[in-house]
mmCIF file of C-alpha atoms in Angstrom:
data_model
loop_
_atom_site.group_PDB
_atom_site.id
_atom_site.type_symbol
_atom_site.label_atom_id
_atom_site.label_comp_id
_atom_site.label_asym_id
_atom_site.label_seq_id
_atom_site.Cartn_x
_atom_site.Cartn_y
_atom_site.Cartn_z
ATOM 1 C CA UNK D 26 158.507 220.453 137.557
ATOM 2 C CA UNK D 27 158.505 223.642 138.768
ATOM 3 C CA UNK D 28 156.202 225.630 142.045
ATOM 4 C CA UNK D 29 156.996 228.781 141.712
ATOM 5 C CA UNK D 30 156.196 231.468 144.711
ATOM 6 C CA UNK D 31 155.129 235.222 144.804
ATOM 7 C CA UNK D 32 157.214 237.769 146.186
ATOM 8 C CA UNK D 33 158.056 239.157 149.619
ATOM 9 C CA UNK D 34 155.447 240.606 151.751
ATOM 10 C CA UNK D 35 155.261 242.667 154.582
ATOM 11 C CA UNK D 36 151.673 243.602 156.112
ATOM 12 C CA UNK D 37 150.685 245.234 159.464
ATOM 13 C CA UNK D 38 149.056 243.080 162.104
ATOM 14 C CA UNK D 39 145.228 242.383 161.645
ATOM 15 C CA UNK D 40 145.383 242.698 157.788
ATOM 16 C CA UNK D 41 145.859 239.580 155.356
ATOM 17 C CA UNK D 42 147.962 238.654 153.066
ATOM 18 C CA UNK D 43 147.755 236.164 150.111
ATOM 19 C CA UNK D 44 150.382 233.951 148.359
ATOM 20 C CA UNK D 45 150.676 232.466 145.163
ATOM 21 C CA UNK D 46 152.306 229.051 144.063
ATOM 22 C CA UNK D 47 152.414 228.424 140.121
ATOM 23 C CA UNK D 48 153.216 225.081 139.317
ATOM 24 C CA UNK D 49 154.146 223.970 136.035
ATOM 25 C CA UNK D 50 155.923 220.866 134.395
ATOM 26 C CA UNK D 51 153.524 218.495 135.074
ATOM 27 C CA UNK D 52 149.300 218.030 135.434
ATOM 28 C CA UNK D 53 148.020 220.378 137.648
ATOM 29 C CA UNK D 54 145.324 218.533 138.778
ATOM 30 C CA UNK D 55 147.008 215.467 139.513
ATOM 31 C CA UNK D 56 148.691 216.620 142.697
ATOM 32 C CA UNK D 57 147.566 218.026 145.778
ATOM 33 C CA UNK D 58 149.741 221.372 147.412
ATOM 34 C CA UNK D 59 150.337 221.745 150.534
ATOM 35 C CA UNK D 60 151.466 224.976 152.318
ATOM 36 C CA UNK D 61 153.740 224.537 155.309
ATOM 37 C CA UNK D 62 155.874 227.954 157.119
ATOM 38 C CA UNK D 63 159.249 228.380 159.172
ATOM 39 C CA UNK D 64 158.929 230.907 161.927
ATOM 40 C CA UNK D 65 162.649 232.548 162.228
ATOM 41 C CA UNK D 66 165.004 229.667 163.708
ATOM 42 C CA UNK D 67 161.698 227.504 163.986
ATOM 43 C CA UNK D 68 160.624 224.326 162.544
ATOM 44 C CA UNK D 69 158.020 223.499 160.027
ATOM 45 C CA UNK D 70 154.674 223.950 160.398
ATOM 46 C CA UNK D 71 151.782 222.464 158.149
ATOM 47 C CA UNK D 72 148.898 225.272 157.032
ATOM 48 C CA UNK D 73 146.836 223.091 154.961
ATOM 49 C CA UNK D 74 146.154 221.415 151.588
ATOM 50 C CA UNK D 75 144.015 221.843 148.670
ATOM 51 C CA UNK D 76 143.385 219.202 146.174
ATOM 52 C CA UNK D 77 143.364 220.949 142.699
ATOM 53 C CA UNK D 78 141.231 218.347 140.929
ATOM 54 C CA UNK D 79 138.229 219.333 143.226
ATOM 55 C CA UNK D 80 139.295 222.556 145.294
ATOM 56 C CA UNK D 81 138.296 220.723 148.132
ATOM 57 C CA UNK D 82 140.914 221.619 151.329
ATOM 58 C CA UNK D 83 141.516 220.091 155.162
ATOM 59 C CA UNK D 84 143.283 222.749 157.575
ATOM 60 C CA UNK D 85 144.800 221.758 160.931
ATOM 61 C CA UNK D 86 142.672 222.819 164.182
ATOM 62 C CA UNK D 87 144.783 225.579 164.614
ATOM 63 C CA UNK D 88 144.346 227.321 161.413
ATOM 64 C CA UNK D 89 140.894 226.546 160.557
ATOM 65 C CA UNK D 90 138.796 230.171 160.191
ATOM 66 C CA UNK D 91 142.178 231.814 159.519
ATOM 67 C CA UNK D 92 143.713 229.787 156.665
ATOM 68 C CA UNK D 93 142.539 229.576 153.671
ATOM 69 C CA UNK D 94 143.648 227.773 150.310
ATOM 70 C CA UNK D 95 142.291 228.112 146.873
ATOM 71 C CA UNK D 96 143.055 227.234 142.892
ATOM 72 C CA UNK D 97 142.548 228.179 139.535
ATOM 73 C CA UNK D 98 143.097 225.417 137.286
ATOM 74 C CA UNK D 99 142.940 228.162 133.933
ATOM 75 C CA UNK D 100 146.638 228.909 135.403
ATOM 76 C CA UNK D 101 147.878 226.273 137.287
ATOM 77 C CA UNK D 102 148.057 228.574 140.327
ATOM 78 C CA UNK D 103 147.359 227.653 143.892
ATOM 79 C CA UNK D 104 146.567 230.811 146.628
ATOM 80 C CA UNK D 105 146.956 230.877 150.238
ATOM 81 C CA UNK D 106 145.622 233.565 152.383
ATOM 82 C CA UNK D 107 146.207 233.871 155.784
ATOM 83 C CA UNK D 108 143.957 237.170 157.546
ATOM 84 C CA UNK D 109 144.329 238.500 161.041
ATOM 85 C CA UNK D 110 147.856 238.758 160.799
ATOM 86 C CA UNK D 111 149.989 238.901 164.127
ATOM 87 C CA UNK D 112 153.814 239.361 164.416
ATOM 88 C CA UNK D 113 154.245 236.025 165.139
ATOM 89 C CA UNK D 114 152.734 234.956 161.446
ATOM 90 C CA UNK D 115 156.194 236.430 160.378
ATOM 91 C CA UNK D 116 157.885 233.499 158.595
ATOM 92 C CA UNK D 117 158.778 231.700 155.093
ATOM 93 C CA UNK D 118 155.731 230.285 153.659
ATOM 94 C CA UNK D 119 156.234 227.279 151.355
ATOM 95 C CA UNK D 120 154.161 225.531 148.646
ATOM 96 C CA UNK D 121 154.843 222.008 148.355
ATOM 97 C CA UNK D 122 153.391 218.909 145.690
ATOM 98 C CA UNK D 123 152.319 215.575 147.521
ATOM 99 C CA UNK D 124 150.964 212.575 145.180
ATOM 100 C CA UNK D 125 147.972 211.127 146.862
ATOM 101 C CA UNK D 126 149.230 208.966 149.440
ATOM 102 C CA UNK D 127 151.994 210.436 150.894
ATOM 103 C CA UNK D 128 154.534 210.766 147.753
ATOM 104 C CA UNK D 129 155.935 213.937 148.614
ATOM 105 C CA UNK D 130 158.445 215.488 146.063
ATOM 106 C CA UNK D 131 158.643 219.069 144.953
ATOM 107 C CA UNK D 132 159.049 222.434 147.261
ATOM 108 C CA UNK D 133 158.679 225.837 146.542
ATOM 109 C CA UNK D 134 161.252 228.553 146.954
ATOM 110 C CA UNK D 135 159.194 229.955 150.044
ATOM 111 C CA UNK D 136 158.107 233.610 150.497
ATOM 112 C CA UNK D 137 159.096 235.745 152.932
ATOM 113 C CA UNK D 138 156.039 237.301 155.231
ATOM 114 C CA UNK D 139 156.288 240.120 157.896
ATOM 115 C CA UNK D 140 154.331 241.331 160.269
ATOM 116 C CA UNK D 141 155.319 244.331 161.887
ATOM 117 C CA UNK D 142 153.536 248.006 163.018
ATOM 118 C CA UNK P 16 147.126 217.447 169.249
ATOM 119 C CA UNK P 17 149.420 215.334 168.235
ATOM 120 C CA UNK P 18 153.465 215.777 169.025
ATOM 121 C CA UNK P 19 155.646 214.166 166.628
ATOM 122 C CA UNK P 20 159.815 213.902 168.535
ATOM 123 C CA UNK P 21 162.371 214.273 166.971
ATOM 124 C CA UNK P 22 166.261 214.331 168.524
ATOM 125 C CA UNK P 23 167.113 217.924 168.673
ATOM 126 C CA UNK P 24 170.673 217.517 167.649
ATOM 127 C CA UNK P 25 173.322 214.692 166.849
ATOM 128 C CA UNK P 26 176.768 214.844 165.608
ATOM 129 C CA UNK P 27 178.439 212.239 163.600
ATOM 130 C CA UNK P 28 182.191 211.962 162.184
ATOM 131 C CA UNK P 29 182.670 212.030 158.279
ATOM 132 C CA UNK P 30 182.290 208.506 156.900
ATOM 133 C CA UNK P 31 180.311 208.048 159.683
ATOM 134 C CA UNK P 32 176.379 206.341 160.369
ATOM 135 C CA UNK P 33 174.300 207.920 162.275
ATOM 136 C CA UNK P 34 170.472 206.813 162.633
ATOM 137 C CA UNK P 35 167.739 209.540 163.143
ATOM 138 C CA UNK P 36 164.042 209.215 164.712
ATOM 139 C CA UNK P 37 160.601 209.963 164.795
ATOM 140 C CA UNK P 38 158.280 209.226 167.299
ATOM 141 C CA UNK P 39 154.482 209.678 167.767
ATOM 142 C CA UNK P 40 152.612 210.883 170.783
ATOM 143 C CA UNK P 41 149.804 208.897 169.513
ATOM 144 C CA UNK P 42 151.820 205.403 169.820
ATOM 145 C CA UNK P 43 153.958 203.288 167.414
ATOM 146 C CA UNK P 44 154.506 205.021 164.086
ATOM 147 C CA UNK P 45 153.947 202.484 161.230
ATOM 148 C CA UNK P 46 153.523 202.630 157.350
ATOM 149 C CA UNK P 47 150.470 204.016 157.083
ATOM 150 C CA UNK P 48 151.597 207.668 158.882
ATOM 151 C CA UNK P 49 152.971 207.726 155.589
ATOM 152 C CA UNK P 50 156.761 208.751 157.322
ATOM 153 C CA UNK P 51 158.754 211.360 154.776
ATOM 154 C CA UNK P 52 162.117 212.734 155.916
ATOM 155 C CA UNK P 53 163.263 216.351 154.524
ATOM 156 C CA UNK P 54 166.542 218.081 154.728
ATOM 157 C CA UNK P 55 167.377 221.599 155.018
ATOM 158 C CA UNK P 56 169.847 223.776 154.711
ATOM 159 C CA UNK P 57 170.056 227.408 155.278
ATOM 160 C CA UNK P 58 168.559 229.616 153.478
ATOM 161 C CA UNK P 59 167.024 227.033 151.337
ATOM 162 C CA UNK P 60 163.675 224.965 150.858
ATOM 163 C CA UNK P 61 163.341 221.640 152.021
ATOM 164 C CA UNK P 62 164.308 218.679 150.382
ATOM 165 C CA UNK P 63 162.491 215.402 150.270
ATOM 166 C CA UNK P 64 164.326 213.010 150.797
ATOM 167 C CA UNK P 65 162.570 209.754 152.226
ATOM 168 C CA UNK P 66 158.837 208.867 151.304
ATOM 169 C CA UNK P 67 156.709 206.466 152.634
ATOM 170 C CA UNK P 68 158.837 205.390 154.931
ATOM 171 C CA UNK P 69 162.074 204.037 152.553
ATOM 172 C CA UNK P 70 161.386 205.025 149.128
ATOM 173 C CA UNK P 71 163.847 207.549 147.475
ATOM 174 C CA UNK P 72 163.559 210.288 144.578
ATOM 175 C CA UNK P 73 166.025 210.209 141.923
ATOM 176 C CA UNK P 74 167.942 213.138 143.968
ATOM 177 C CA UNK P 75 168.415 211.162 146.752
ATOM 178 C CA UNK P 76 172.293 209.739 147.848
ATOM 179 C CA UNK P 77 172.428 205.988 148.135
ATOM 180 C CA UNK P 78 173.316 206.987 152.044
ATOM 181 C CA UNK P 79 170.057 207.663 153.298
ATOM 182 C CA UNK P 80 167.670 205.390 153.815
ATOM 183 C CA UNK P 81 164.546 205.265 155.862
ATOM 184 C CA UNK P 82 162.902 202.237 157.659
ATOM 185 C CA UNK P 83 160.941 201.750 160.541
ATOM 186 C CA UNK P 84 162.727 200.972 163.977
ATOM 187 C CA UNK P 85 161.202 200.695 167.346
ATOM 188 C CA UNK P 86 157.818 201.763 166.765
ATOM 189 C CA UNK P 87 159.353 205.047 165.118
ATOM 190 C CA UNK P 88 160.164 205.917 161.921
ATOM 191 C CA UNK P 89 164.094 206.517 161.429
ATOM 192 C CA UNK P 90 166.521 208.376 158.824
ATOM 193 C CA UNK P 91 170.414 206.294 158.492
ATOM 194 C CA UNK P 92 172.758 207.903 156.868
ATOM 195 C CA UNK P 93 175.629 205.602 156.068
ATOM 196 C CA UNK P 94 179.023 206.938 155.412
ATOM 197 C CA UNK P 95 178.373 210.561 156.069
ATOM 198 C CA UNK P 96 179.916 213.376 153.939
ATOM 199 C CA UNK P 97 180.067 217.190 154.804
ATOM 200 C CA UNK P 98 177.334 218.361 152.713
ATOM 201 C CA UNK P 99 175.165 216.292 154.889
ATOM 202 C CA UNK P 100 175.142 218.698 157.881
ATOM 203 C CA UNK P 101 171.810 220.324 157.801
ATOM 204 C CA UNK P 102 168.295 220.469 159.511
ATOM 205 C CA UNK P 103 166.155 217.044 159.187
ATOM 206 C CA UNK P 104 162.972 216.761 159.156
ATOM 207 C CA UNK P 105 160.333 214.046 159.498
ATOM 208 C CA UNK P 106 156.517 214.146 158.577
ATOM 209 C CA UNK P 107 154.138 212.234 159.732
ATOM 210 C CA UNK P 108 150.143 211.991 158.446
ATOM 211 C CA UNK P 109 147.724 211.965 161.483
ATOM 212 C CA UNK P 110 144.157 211.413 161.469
ATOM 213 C CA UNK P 111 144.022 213.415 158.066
ATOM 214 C CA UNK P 112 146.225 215.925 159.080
ATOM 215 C CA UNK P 113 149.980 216.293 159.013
ATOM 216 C CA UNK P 114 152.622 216.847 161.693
ATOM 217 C CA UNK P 115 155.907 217.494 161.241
ATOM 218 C CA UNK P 116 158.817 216.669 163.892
ATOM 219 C CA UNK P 117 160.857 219.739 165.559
ATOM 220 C CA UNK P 118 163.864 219.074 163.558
ATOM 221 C CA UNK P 119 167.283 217.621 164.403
ATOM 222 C CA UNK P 120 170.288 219.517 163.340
ATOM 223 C CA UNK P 121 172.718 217.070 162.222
ATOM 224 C CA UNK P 122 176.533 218.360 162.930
ATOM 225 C CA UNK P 123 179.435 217.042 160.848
ATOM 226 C CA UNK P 124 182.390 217.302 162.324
#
């Protein structure tokens, strides 16, 4: 098993930026991805989560209208945008694979996003 | 919104047991919060650890374990080695959402 991540970003504040999270080693469609980020010397923070069977997605308040997730099952790939940027959207952004039900397993390596002028 | 409290740091000696928690602002945590437990260390993704509550993945040391205590969720670690010093996280699943604790940096010394 396998979520791979796209590469560093860095963006200016008020544009958007999208990630990618390739996952292979196993059914693609059998496991919703989550995306969660790490401010610098934060904590975690969940985005949101797609379920690839369907495409169907549930954001937390906070993100909702900023956040969104998306998949294309021809490639296994998972996409998260996130527009409006502001500095304080700099952070890692990670994928993660959760079994229905709360079986959590599987991490990305996280991608690097900054905001800055 | 809900806050999910975590101890912000705790040291332990090596060979050591130390017992981590996770509490809800919403009232007892049980089973069906679906508690997971992560550890990080830095520069690295998290690990899962704990899911649902006490089950382990193949990756995970006999050490930990995960249970419910108090009305909060709770990460032992029995018999502590060095490599365990990291960041810990808990998860919890909230009225469809998920919240994750602040973290407790675990200090081996």
């Amino acid at each position: 098993v396998q979520l791979v991540q796209s590469g560093a970003e860095v963006k200016k504040p008020g544009a958007s930026v999208k990630v990618s999270c390739k996952a292979s080693g196993y059914t693609f469609t059998t496991y919703y991805i989550h995306f969660v980020r790490q401010a610098p010397g934060q904590g975690l923070e969940w985005l949101g989560i797609v379920i690839p069977s369907d495409g169907s997605t549930n954001y937390p308040q906070k993100f909702q209208g900023r956040v969104t997730l998306t998949r294309d099952t021809s490639t296994s790939t998972v996409y998260m945008e996130l527009s409006s940027l502001r500095s304080d959207d700099t952070a890692v952004y990670y994928c993660a694979r959760e079994l229905r039900g709360g079986y959590w397993d599987y991490w990305g390596q996280g991608t690097l996003v900054t905001v800055s002028s | 919104q809900t806050v999910v409290t975590q101890e912000p740091s705790l040291t332990v000696s090596p060979g050591g047991t130390v017992t981590l928690t996770c509490a809800s602002s919403t009232g007892a945590v049980t089973s069906g919060f679906y508690p997971s437990w992560f550890q990080q260390k830095p520069g690295q993704p998290p690990r899962t650890m704990i899911y649902l509550t006490s089950r382990k993945h193949s990756w995970t040391p006999a050490r930990f374990s995960g249970s419910l205590l108090g009305g909060k969720a709770a990460l032992t670690l029995s018999g502590v080695q060095p490599e365990d010093e990291a960041d810990y996280y808990c998860l919890l699943s909230v009225g469809g959402a998920w919240v994750f604790g602040g973290g407790t940096k675990l200090a081996v010394l």
